[in-house]
Coordinates of C-alpha atoms and ligand atoms in Angstrom, one line a residue:
M769 CA 0.0 0.0 0.0
T770 CA 1.3 3.5 -0.8
A771 CA 1.6 6.0 2.1
V772 CA -0.2 9.3 1.7
H773 CA 1.5 12.5 3.0
L774 CA 0.9 16.2 2.8
P775 CA 1.1 16.7 -1.0
G776 CA 4.6 17.6 -2.1
T777 CA 6.3 17.7 1.2
P778 CA 9.2 15.3 1.5
V779 CA 9.2 13.2 4.7
I780 CA 12.1 11.4 6.5
E781 CA 11.0 8.2 8.0
G782 CA 13.2 5.3 9.3
G783 CA 16.3 6.8 7.7
H784 CA 14.6 7.2 4.4
L785 CA 13.7 10.2 2.4
I786 CA 10.1 9.7 1.1
S787 CA 9.3 11.6 -2.1
T788 CA 5.6 12.4 -2.7
N789 CA 3.4 13.5 -5.5
P790 CA 2.5 17.2 -5.1
A791 CA -1.0 16.7 -6.5
T792 CA -2.0 13.6 -4.6
G793 CA 0.5 13.1 -1.7
D794 CA 1.1 9.5 -2.9
E795 CA 4.5 8.2 -2.3
A796 CA 6.7 8.4 -5.4
G797 CA 9.6 6.5 -3.9
R798 CA 12.0 6.3 -1.0
L799 CA 15.7 6.5 -0.7
P800 CA 18.2 6.1 2.2
V801 CA 19.3 9.4 3.7
A802 CA 23.1 9.8 3.6
T803 CA 24.9 11.0 6.7
A804 CA 28.0 13.2 6.5
D805 CA 30.1 10.0 6.8
D806 CA 28.1 8.3 3.9
V807 CA 28.7 11.4 1.8
A808 CA 32.5 11.4 2.6
R809 CA 32.6 7.7 1.6
A810 CA 30.8 8.3 -1.7
V811 CA 33.3 11.0 -2.5
E812 CA 36.2 8.7 -1.6
Q813 CA 34.8 5.9 -3.8
A814 CA 34.3 8.4 -6.6
R815 CA 37.9 9.5 -6.2
A816 CA 39.2 5.9 -6.6
A817 CA 36.9 5.4 -9.6
G818 CA 38.2 8.6 -11.1
Q819 CA 41.6 7.1 -11.8
W820 CA 40.0 4.5 -14.0
W821 CA 37.5 6.9 -15.6
A822 CA 40.1 9.5 -16.4
G823 CA 42.5 6.8 -17.6
L824 CA 40.0 5.6 -20.1
G825 CA 40.6 8.6 -22.2
F826 CA 38.3 10.7 -24.3
D827 CA 37.2 8.1 -26.9
A828 CA 36.3 5.4 -24.4
R829 CA 34.4 7.8 -22.3
R830 CA 32.6 9.1 -25.4
D831 CA 31.5 5.6 -26.2
R832 CA 30.1 5.0 -22.7
L833 CA 28.4 8.4 -22.6
L834 CA 26.8 7.8 -26.0
R835 CA 25.5 4.4 -24.7
W836 CA 24.0 6.2 -21.8
R837 CA 22.5 8.8 -24.2
R838 CA 21.0 5.9 -26.2
L839 CA 19.4 4.5 -23.1
L840 CA 18.0 7.9 -22.0
A841 CA 16.5 8.4 -25.4
Q842 CA 15.0 4.9 -25.5
R843 CA 13.5 5.1 -22.0
M844 CA 12.5 8.8 -22.0
E845 CA 8.8 8.0 -21.6
E846 CA 9.6 6.0 -18.4
L847 CA 11.7 8.9 -17.0
A848 CA 9.1 11.5 -18.0
E849 CA 6.4 9.5 -16.2
L850 CA 8.6 9.4 -13.1
V851 CA 9.3 13.1 -13.2
H852 CA 5.5 13.7 -13.6
V853 CA 4.6 11.5 -10.6
E854 CA 7.3 12.9 -8.4
G855 CA 7.3 16.6 -9.3
G856 CA 3.9 17.1 -10.8
K857 CA 5.3 18.3 -14.1
P858 CA 3.1 17.6 -17.1
V859 CA 4.4 14.6 -19.0
A860 CA 4.8 16.7 -22.2
D861 CA 7.0 19.3 -20.3
A862 CA 9.0 16.4 -18.8
L863 CA 9.6 15.0 -22.3
V864 CA 10.8 18.3 -23.6
E865 CA 13.1 18.6 -20.6
I866 CA 14.6 15.1 -21.3
V867 CA 15.0 15.8 -25.0
S868 CA 17.2 18.7 -24.1
A869 CA 19.2 16.7 -21.6
V870 CA 19.8 13.9 -24.2
E871 CA 21.1 16.5 -26.6
H872 CA 23.6 17.8 -24.0
V873 CA 24.9 14.3 -23.3
D874 CA 25.5 13.7 -27.0
W875 CA 27.3 17.0 -27.5
A876 CA 29.4 16.8 -24.4
A877 CA 30.5 13.2 -25.3
R878 CA 31.3 14.1 -28.9
N879 CA 33.2 17.3 -28.3
A880 CA 35.2 16.7 -25.2
R881 CA 38.3 15.6 -27.0
R882 CA 38.2 18.5 -29.5
V883 CA 37.7 21.1 -26.7
L884 CA 39.8 19.7 -23.9
G885 CA 42.3 17.4 -25.6
P886 CA 46.1 18.0 -25.8
R887 CA 47.1 20.4 -28.5
K888 CA 50.1 22.4 -29.6
V889 CA 49.8 26.1 -29.3
R890 CA 51.9 28.7 -31.1
S891 CA 55.1 30.0 -29.6
R892 CA 55.8 33.7 -29.7
L893 CA 59.0 35.2 -31.1
I894 CA 60.3 36.2 -27.7
L895 CA 60.4 32.5 -26.7
A896 CA 60.6 31.0 -30.1
E897 CA 63.1 28.3 -28.9
F898 CA 60.3 26.7 -26.9
S899 CA 57.2 24.8 -28.0
A900 CA 54.0 25.2 -26.1
H901 CA 51.3 22.5 -25.3
L902 CA 48.0 22.9 -23.7
E903 CA 45.5 20.4 -22.4
Y904 CA 42.6 20.4 -20.0
Q905 CA 42.7 17.8 -17.2
P906 CA 39.8 16.8 -15.0
H907 CA 39.4 18.3 -11.6
G908 CA 38.8 14.8 -10.0
V909 CA 35.5 14.5 -8.2
V910 CA 32.8 17.0 -9.0
G911 CA 29.9 17.4 -6.5
V912 CA 26.6 18.3 -8.3
I913 CA 23.7 19.8 -6.2
G914 CA 20.5 20.1 -8.1
P915 CA 17.1 21.7 -7.8
W916 CA 13.7 20.0 -8.2
N917 CA 12.2 22.1 -11.0
Y918 CA 14.2 20.5 -13.8
P919 CA 15.4 17.3 -12.1
V920 CA 16.9 15.8 -15.3
F921 CA 18.1 18.8 -17.3
T922 CA 19.9 20.6 -14.5
P923 CA 22.0 17.7 -13.1
I924 CA 22.8 16.5 -16.6
G925 CA 23.8 20.0 -17.6
S926 CA 26.7 19.8 -15.1
A927 CA 27.2 16.0 -14.8
A928 CA 27.4 15.1 -18.6
Y929 CA 30.0 17.8 -19.1
A930 CA 32.0 16.9 -16.0
L931 CA 31.9 13.2 -16.9
A932 CA 33.0 13.9 -20.5
A933 CA 35.9 15.9 -19.2
G934 CA 37.1 12.9 -17.2
N935 CA 35.7 13.7 -13.7
T936 CA 33.6 11.4 -11.6
V937 CA 30.4 12.9 -10.1
V938 CA 28.5 12.6 -6.9
L939 CA 25.0 14.1 -7.2
K940 CA 22.8 15.4 -4.4
P941 CA 19.4 15.8 -6.0
S942 CA 16.7 18.0 -4.4
E943 CA 14.8 16.5 -1.6
Y944 CA 11.7 17.0 -3.8
T945 CA 13.0 14.9 -6.7
P946 CA 15.4 12.2 -5.4
V947 CA 13.8 9.4 -7.4
A948 CA 14.6 11.1 -10.7
G949 CA 18.2 11.7 -9.6
Q950 CA 18.6 8.1 -8.5
W951 CA 17.1 7.0 -11.9
L952 CA 19.9 8.9 -13.7
V953 CA 22.7 7.4 -11.7
D954 CA 21.2 3.9 -11.9
T955 CA 20.9 4.0 -15.7
F956 CA 24.4 5.4 -16.0
A957 CA 25.6 2.4 -13.9
E958 CA 23.8 0.1 -16.4
V959 CA 26.2 1.3 -19.1
V960 CA 29.2 1.9 -16.9
P961 CA 29.0 -1.0 -14.4
E962 CA 32.7 -1.3 -13.7
R963 CA 33.2 1.5 -11.1
P964 CA 31.0 4.1 -9.2
V965 CA 31.7 6.9 -11.7
F966 CA 28.3 8.7 -11.2
T967 CA 26.6 8.2 -7.9
A968 CA 24.0 10.0 -5.8
V969 CA 23.6 10.8 -2.1
H970 CA 20.2 11.8 -0.8
G971 CA 18.8 13.9 2.0
L972 CA 17.9 17.5 2.9
G973 CA 20.0 20.6 2.7
D974 CA 22.5 19.3 5.3
T975 CA 23.4 16.5 2.9
G976 CA 24.2 19.1 0.3
A977 CA 26.3 21.0 2.9
A978 CA 28.1 17.7 3.7
L979 CA 28.9 17.2 0.0
C980 CA 30.5 20.7 -0.1
R981 CA 32.7 19.7 2.9
A982 CA 33.5 16.1 1.6
G983 CA 36.6 17.0 -0.3
V984 CA 35.2 17.3 -3.8
D985 CA 37.5 19.1 -6.2
K986 CA 34.7 21.3 -7.6
L987 CA 31.1 21.9 -6.7
A988 CA 28.5 22.6 -9.3
F989 CA 25.4 24.1 -7.7
T990 CA 22.0 24.8 -9.3
G991 CA 19.3 26.3 -7.1
S992 CA 18.2 29.5 -5.4
T993 CA 20.4 32.5 -4.9
A994 CA 20.0 32.3 -1.1
T995 CA 21.3 28.7 -1.1
A996 CA 24.0 29.5 -3.6
K997 CA 25.5 32.0 -1.1
K998 CA 25.5 29.3 1.6
V999 CA 27.1 26.8 -0.8
M1000 CA 29.8 29.3 -1.7
A1001 CA 30.5 30.1 2.0
T1002 CA 30.8 26.4 2.8
C1003 CA 33.1 25.7 -0.1
A1004 CA 35.2 28.7 0.9
E1005 CA 36.2 26.8 4.0
S1006 CA 38.3 24.5 1.9
L1007 CA 38.8 26.8 -1.2
T1008 CA 36.7 24.4 -3.2
P1009 CA 35.9 26.1 -6.5
V1010 CA 32.2 26.6 -7.3
L1011 CA 30.0 27.0 -10.2
L1012 CA 26.7 28.7 -9.3
E1013 CA 23.6 28.5 -11.4
A1014 CA 21.2 30.5 -9.3
G1015 CA 17.8 32.2 -9.6
G1016 CA 16.5 34.6 -12.1
K1017 CA 13.8 37.1 -13.0
D1018 CA 14.0 37.0 -16.7
A1019 CA 12.5 39.8 -18.8
M1020 CA 11.0 39.8 -22.3
I1021 CA 11.1 42.9 -24.4
V1022 CA 8.5 43.4 -27.1
D1023 CA 9.5 46.1 -29.6
A1024 CA 7.2 48.0 -31.9
D1025 CA 8.0 45.9 -35.0
A1026 CA 7.5 42.5 -33.2
D1027 CA 5.3 39.7 -34.5
L1028 CA 2.7 40.0 -31.7
D1029 CA 1.2 36.6 -32.2
A1030 CA 4.6 34.9 -32.0
A1031 CA 5.5 37.1 -29.0
A1032 CA 2.3 36.3 -27.1
E1033 CA 2.6 32.6 -27.8
A1034 CA 6.3 32.6 -26.6
C1035 CA 5.4 34.7 -23.6
V1036 CA 2.7 32.4 -22.4
W1037 CA 4.9 29.3 -22.8
G1038 CA 8.0 31.0 -21.4
A1039 CA 6.1 32.2 -18.3
M1040 CA 3.8 29.2 -17.7
T1041 CA 5.6 26.0 -18.9
N1042 CA 6.3 23.9 -15.8
A1043 CA 3.7 26.0 -14.0
G1044 CA 6.2 28.9 -14.2
Q1045 CA 8.7 27.0 -12.1
T1046 CA 11.6 27.7 -14.4
C1047 CA 14.8 29.6 -13.6
I1048 CA 14.9 31.1 -17.1
G1049 CA 11.1 31.5 -17.2
I1050 CA 9.7 34.8 -18.4
E1051 CA 8.5 36.6 -15.3
R1052 CA 8.2 40.2 -16.6
V1053 CA 7.5 41.7 -19.9
Y1054 CA 8.2 45.2 -21.2
A1055 CA 6.1 46.0 -24.2
V1056 CA 6.4 49.4 -26.0
E1057 CA 3.4 51.6 -25.9
P1058 CA 2.1 51.3 -29.5
V1059 CA 1.8 47.5 -29.2
F1060 CA 1.1 47.2 -25.5
D1061 CA -2.7 46.7 -25.6
A1062 CA -2.8 44.4 -28.5
F1063 CA 0.0 42.3 -27.0
V1064 CA -1.8 42.0 -23.6
D1065 CA -5.0 40.9 -25.3
K1066 CA -3.2 38.2 -27.2
V1067 CA -1.4 36.9 -24.0
V1068 CA -4.6 36.9 -22.0
E1069 CA -6.5 35.1 -24.8
R1070 CA -3.8 32.4 -25.0
A1071 CA -3.1 32.0 -21.2
G1072 CA -6.9 31.9 -20.6
R1073 CA -7.0 28.7 -22.7
L1074 CA -4.5 26.8 -20.6
T1075 CA -5.9 23.9 -18.6
V1076 CA -4.8 23.3 -15.0
G1077 CA -4.8 19.9 -13.3
A1078 CA -2.9 16.8 -12.4
D1079 CA -3.0 14.7 -15.5
G1080 CA -2.9 15.8 -19.1
A1081 CA -3.3 19.5 -18.3
D1082 CA -1.1 22.3 -19.5
V1083 CA -0.3 23.6 -16.0
G1084 CA 0.4 21.1 -13.2
P1085 CA 0.6 21.5 -9.5
I1086 CA 3.1 23.7 -7.7
T1087 CA 5.8 21.3 -6.6
M1088 CA 6.7 23.0 -3.3
P1089 CA 3.6 23.7 -1.2
S1090 CA 5.4 26.7 0.4
Q1091 CA 5.7 28.4 -3.0
L1092 CA 2.0 28.9 -3.2
D1093 CA 2.2 31.5 -0.4
V1094 CA 4.9 33.3 -2.4
I1095 CA 2.8 33.3 -5.5
R1096 CA -0.3 34.6 -3.6
R1097 CA 1.8 37.3 -1.9
H1098 CA 3.2 38.5 -5.2
I1099 CA -0.3 38.7 -6.8
D1100 CA -1.8 40.5 -3.8
D1101 CA 1.1 42.9 -3.5
A1102 CA 1.0 43.8 -7.2
L1103 CA -2.8 44.5 -7.0
A1104 CA -2.5 46.5 -3.8
R1105 CA 0.1 48.7 -5.4
G1106 CA -2.2 49.6 -8.3
G1107 CA -1.5 46.8 -10.8
R1108 CA -4.4 45.2 -12.6
A1109 CA -5.1 41.5 -13.1
A1110 CA -5.9 41.0 -16.8
L1111 CA -6.3 37.3 -16.1
G1112 CA -6.4 35.4 -12.8
G1113 CA -5.8 37.5 -9.7
P1114 CA -6.5 37.1 -6.0
D1115 CA -8.2 33.7 -6.3
A1116 CA -5.7 32.2 -8.7
V1117 CA -4.0 30.2 -6.0
R1118 CA -6.0 27.1 -5.2
P1119 CA -3.7 24.5 -3.6
P1120 CA -1.9 22.6 -5.0
Y1121 CA -2.5 24.7 -8.1
A1122 CA -1.8 28.3 -9.2
H1123 CA -3.9 29.4 -12.2
P1124 CA -2.5 31.5 -15.0
T1125 CA -2.3 35.1 -14.0
V1126 CA -1.4 38.1 -16.1
L1127 CA -0.7 41.3 -14.2
V1128 CA -0.4 44.6 -16.1
D1129 CA 0.9 48.1 -15.2
V1130 CA 2.5 46.7 -12.0
P1131 CA 4.8 49.3 -10.2
E1132 CA 8.5 48.4 -10.7
D1133 CA 9.0 48.1 -6.9
A1134 CA 6.3 45.4 -6.5
A1135 CA 7.5 41.9 -5.4
A1136 CA 6.0 40.5 -8.6
V1137 CA 8.5 42.6 -10.6
R1138 CA 11.5 42.3 -8.4
E1139 CA 11.5 38.8 -6.8
E1140 CA 11.3 35.3 -8.3
T1141 CA 7.6 34.3 -8.3
F1142 CA 8.1 30.8 -9.6
G1143 CA 4.4 30.4 -10.6
P1144 CA 2.3 30.7 -13.8
T1145 CA 2.2 34.4 -13.5
V1146 CA 3.7 37.2 -15.6
T1147 CA 3.7 41.0 -15.3
I1148 CA 3.4 43.1 -18.5
N1149 CA 4.4 46.8 -18.2
R1150 CA 4.2 49.5 -20.9
V1151 CA 7.4 51.4 -21.8
R1152 CA 8.1 54.3 -24.1
D1153 CA 10.7 52.5 -26.2
A1154 CA 13.3 49.8 -26.2
D1155 CA 15.8 51.9 -24.2
E1156 CA 13.3 52.3 -21.4
A1157 CA 12.6 48.6 -21.6
L1158 CA 16.3 47.8 -21.2
T1159 CA 16.7 50.2 -18.3
R1160 CA 13.9 48.4 -16.5
A1161 CA 14.9 44.9 -17.5
N1162 CA 18.5 45.6 -16.3
A1163 CA 17.5 47.2 -13.0
L1164 CA 17.5 44.0 -11.0
P1165 CA 20.5 42.2 -9.3
Y1166 CA 19.5 39.0 -11.3
G1167 CA 20.8 38.4 -14.8
L1168 CA 20.1 34.9 -16.1
G1169 CA 18.4 34.9 -19.5
G1170 CA 15.9 37.0 -21.4
S1171 CA 14.0 37.3 -24.6
V1172 CA 13.5 40.0 -27.2
F1173 CA 10.8 40.1 -29.9
G1174 CA 11.2 42.5 -32.8
R1175 CA 12.9 42.8 -36.2
R1176 CA 15.2 45.7 -36.9
R1177 CA 16.8 46.2 -33.5
A1178 CA 16.1 42.9 -31.8
V1179 CA 19.6 41.5 -31.8
A1180 CA 21.1 44.8 -30.7
I1181 CA 18.6 44.9 -27.8
A1182 CA 19.4 41.3 -26.8
R1183 CA 23.1 42.1 -26.7
R1184 CA 22.4 45.0 -24.2
L1185 CA 20.3 42.8 -21.8
R1186 CA 22.4 42.4 -18.7
S1187 CA 22.2 38.6 -18.7
G1188 CA 24.2 35.5 -19.6
M1189 CA 21.8 34.4 -22.4
A1190 CA 19.0 35.8 -24.6
S1191 CA 16.6 34.4 -27.2
V1192 CA 15.5 36.6 -30.1
N1193 CA 12.0 35.9 -31.3
S1194 CA 11.7 32.9 -29.0
T1195 CA 12.0 32.1 -25.4
L1196 CA 14.3 29.7 -23.4
T1197 CA 15.8 28.3 -26.6
F1198 CA 19.4 29.0 -25.6
A1199 CA 19.0 26.3 -22.9
G1200 CA 18.7 23.5 -25.4
M1201 CA 21.4 24.8 -27.7
S1202 CA 24.3 22.5 -26.6
T1203 CA 26.8 24.6 -28.5
L1204 CA 26.1 27.6 -26.4
P1205 CA 27.2 28.3 -22.8
F1206 CA 24.5 28.6 -20.1
G1207 CA 24.9 30.7 -17.0
G1208 CA 24.1 34.1 -15.4
V1209 CA 25.6 37.3 -14.1
G1210 CA 25.1 39.1 -10.7
E1211 CA 22.8 37.3 -8.3
S1212 CA 22.1 34.6 -11.0
G1213 CA 25.5 33.2 -10.3
F1214 CA 28.7 32.6 -12.3
G1215 CA 30.5 30.0 -14.3
R1216 CA 29.0 28.2 -17.3
I1217 CA 27.6 24.9 -18.1
H1218 CA 26.9 23.7 -21.7
G1219 CA 29.0 24.2 -24.8
E1220 CA 32.8 24.6 -24.9
D1221 CA 32.8 26.9 -21.9
G1222 CA 30.8 24.2 -20.0
L1223 CA 33.4 21.6 -20.8
R1224 CA 36.2 23.8 -19.7
E1225 CA 34.4 24.6 -16.5
F1226 CA 35.0 21.0 -15.4
A1227 CA 38.7 20.9 -16.3
R1228 CA 41.8 22.8 -15.4
A1229 CA 44.1 24.1 -18.0
K1230 CA 47.5 22.4 -17.9
A1231 CA 50.2 24.4 -19.7
V1232 CA 53.5 22.8 -20.7
T1233 CA 56.5 24.4 -22.5
R1234 CA 59.3 22.4 -24.0
R1235 CA 62.7 23.6 -25.1
R1236 CA 63.4 22.7 -28.7
A1237 CA 66.6 24.7 -29.2
R1238 CA 69.2 26.8 -27.3
S1239 CA 68.1 30.3 -26.4
P1240 CA 69.6 32.9 -28.8
L1241 CA 69.1 35.5 -26.1
P1242 CA 69.4 33.6 -22.8
S1243 CA 67.9 35.6 -19.9
T1244 CA 66.3 33.1 -17.5
T1245 CA 69.6 31.8 -16.3
F1246 CA 72.4 33.0 -14.1
E1247 CA 74.7 32.0 -17.0
R1248 CA 73.5 35.1 -18.9
T1249 CA 75.9 37.9 -19.5
P1250 CA 75.2 41.6 -19.4
A1251 CA 75.5 41.6 -23.2
D1252 CA 72.8 38.9 -23.4
V1253 CA 70.4 41.1 -21.4
D1254 CA 71.4 44.2 -23.5
R1255 CA 70.5 42.3 -26.7
L1256 CA 67.2 41.1 -25.2
V1257 CA 66.3 44.7 -24.3
K1258 CA 67.2 45.9 -27.8
A1259 CA 65.2 43.1 -29.4
V1260 CA 62.1 43.9 -27.3
K1261 CA 62.4 47.6 -28.2
L1262 CA 62.6 46.7 -31.8
L1263 CA 59.6 44.4 -31.6
Y1264 CA 57.3 46.2 -29.2
G1265 CA 58.8 49.7 -28.9
R1266 CA 57.5 50.7 -32.3
K1267 CA 54.3 52.6 -33.0
P1268 CA 51.6 49.9 -33.2
Ligands
NDP1260 P1 17.2 25.5 -3.4 O1 18.3 26.5 -3.4 O2 16.3 25.5 -2.2 O3 17.9 24.0 -3.4 C1 18.8 23.6 -4.4 C2 19.6 22.4 -3.9 O4 20.5 22.8 -2.8 C3 18.7 21.3 -3.3 O5 19.3 20.1 -3.6 C4 18.8 21.6 -1.8 O6 18.6 20.5 -1.1 C5 20.3 22.0 -1.7 N1 20.6 22.7 -0.5 C6 19.8 23.3 0.4 N2 20.5 23.9 1.4 C7 21.8 23.6 1.2 C8 23.0 23.9 1.8 N3 23.0 24.6 3.0 N4 24.2 23.5 1.3 C9 24.2 22.7 0.2 N5 23.0 22.4 -0.5 C10 21.9 22.8 0.0 O7 16.5 25.6 -4.8 P2 15.3 24.8 -5.3 O8 15.5 23.3 -5.3 O9 14.1 25.3 -4.6 O10 15.2 25.2 -6.8 C11 14.6 26.4 -7.3 C12 15.7 27.5 -7.5 O11 16.6 27.0 -8.4 C13 15.1 28.7 -8.1 O12 15.6 29.9 -7.5 C14 15.5 28.6 -9.6 O13 15.6 29.9 -10.2 C15 16.9 28.0 -9.4 N6 17.3 27.3 -10.6 C16 18.4 27.9 -11.3 C17 18.7 27.3 -12.5 C18 19.9 27.9 -13.3 O14 20.4 27.2 -14.2 N7 20.4 29.1 -13.0 C19 18.0 26.2 -13.1 C20 16.9 25.7 -12.3 C21 16.6 26.3 -11.1 P3 17.0 20.2 -0.5 O15 16.1 20.2 -1.7 O16 17.1 18.9 0.1 O17 16.8 21.4 0.4

């Protein structure tokens, strides 16, 4: 018989973390809670396995990662169902998430050698008697701490790149989605059964903190800004390098020459997919005055058509029950400050659901504009022009992604968004583009996953110079003569003392 708990709230019982469905409270699975000693042991085992994994080399690792990619692709419906049951995410959204994760595994596996492998780099005239070599070596053990909202995409965004680079990985999934995390490591072990190359430890925040202290060589964190600060402070104790993918409050800018139907469609999806629980979700829109009213009408019409419910609906339950209070507070505050609900409003929050809500003309100091809402809500404010839109969009400490709709100036506007990523005439697409780096600025964190930068994030540059001839102008030896140094100074003046 399955136990029934308060919907969505994880419970610890008999040393096990019990994951529950946010819509029904039914148990989705249970996993043993790792103590600090268990975590330290997992890291130790990963370190021992790392010798073997790194020693396999790029090609053998690529083959194994591609086998895992194949398994993920073949069993994606099974994983999507599990993500749906555990986190409440609609199955279609879960499938889209998994598709993106599969793409990242494929790209990381295929490109690690090209990006990180040993290569000769050019010498400069001043040290022409030396050759230069560069390679990127794995850090060792990478700890990955993940959130619940994208329980497949976010851990894989770090883990696949770390593994391809030759690291072993210990994952601490969110307490809300441990079953999905365990599924990932179990399937990896099916294709790499030899050693514990990719493992998971489960528990609450203190298990994450234990992972930060367990001697990992790098910690890749994805989650809220508040926890990112704690993780960085804990890792500072041992100077463990961190990669922080934190929260966001992404803006969309709609310019006068935008395709308004396309913009409205993308706005509704960007704001309300996964019930708005998306770090790079569109939470605020700035639309220029001439198109404002038409754009709002189109958004309201589309958002009003979304269905809300547990199975087969467009918008599923809110995964963390406590988030419902945040969503309600943001709506109430926006309305109290003079904003208007063009859709939804004060009664939009009906646990465990939040219904689509479109808030317009909301003052910029409202919580709904300044703080992460993480619900199927969006604010739409009117602006004079794209410059004013940019000033407002860039006014927050967050800077994760963003979106611009328009023709003539859209790319130029996207470049001026203070964010790590931007999509022009679409939303969120940069996340699935495995050739592009993903990460934020300011309170959205630092470091990059995905793409070439994402591979380098999980490796350290190793530089080697090799003498290939005697030095014509010896200087880095006590055998040098004053004449050698004179000649060197003259050579440098000749080379670099000229007008550029
Ligand atoms: P949290 O910050 O609450 O948790 C993230 C992870 O950190 C969880 O596994 C959590 O464990 C763990 N954790 C909690 N406390 C500590 C601690 N002291 N030391 C180490 N680890 C700890 O975020 P959520 O899970 O609620 O995820 C939502 C947030 O993630 C949003 O702010 C969202 O914007 C952000 N996010 C960012 C993304 C990005 O790429 N920039 C992508 C996706 C989400 P436990 O769950 O057990 O508490």
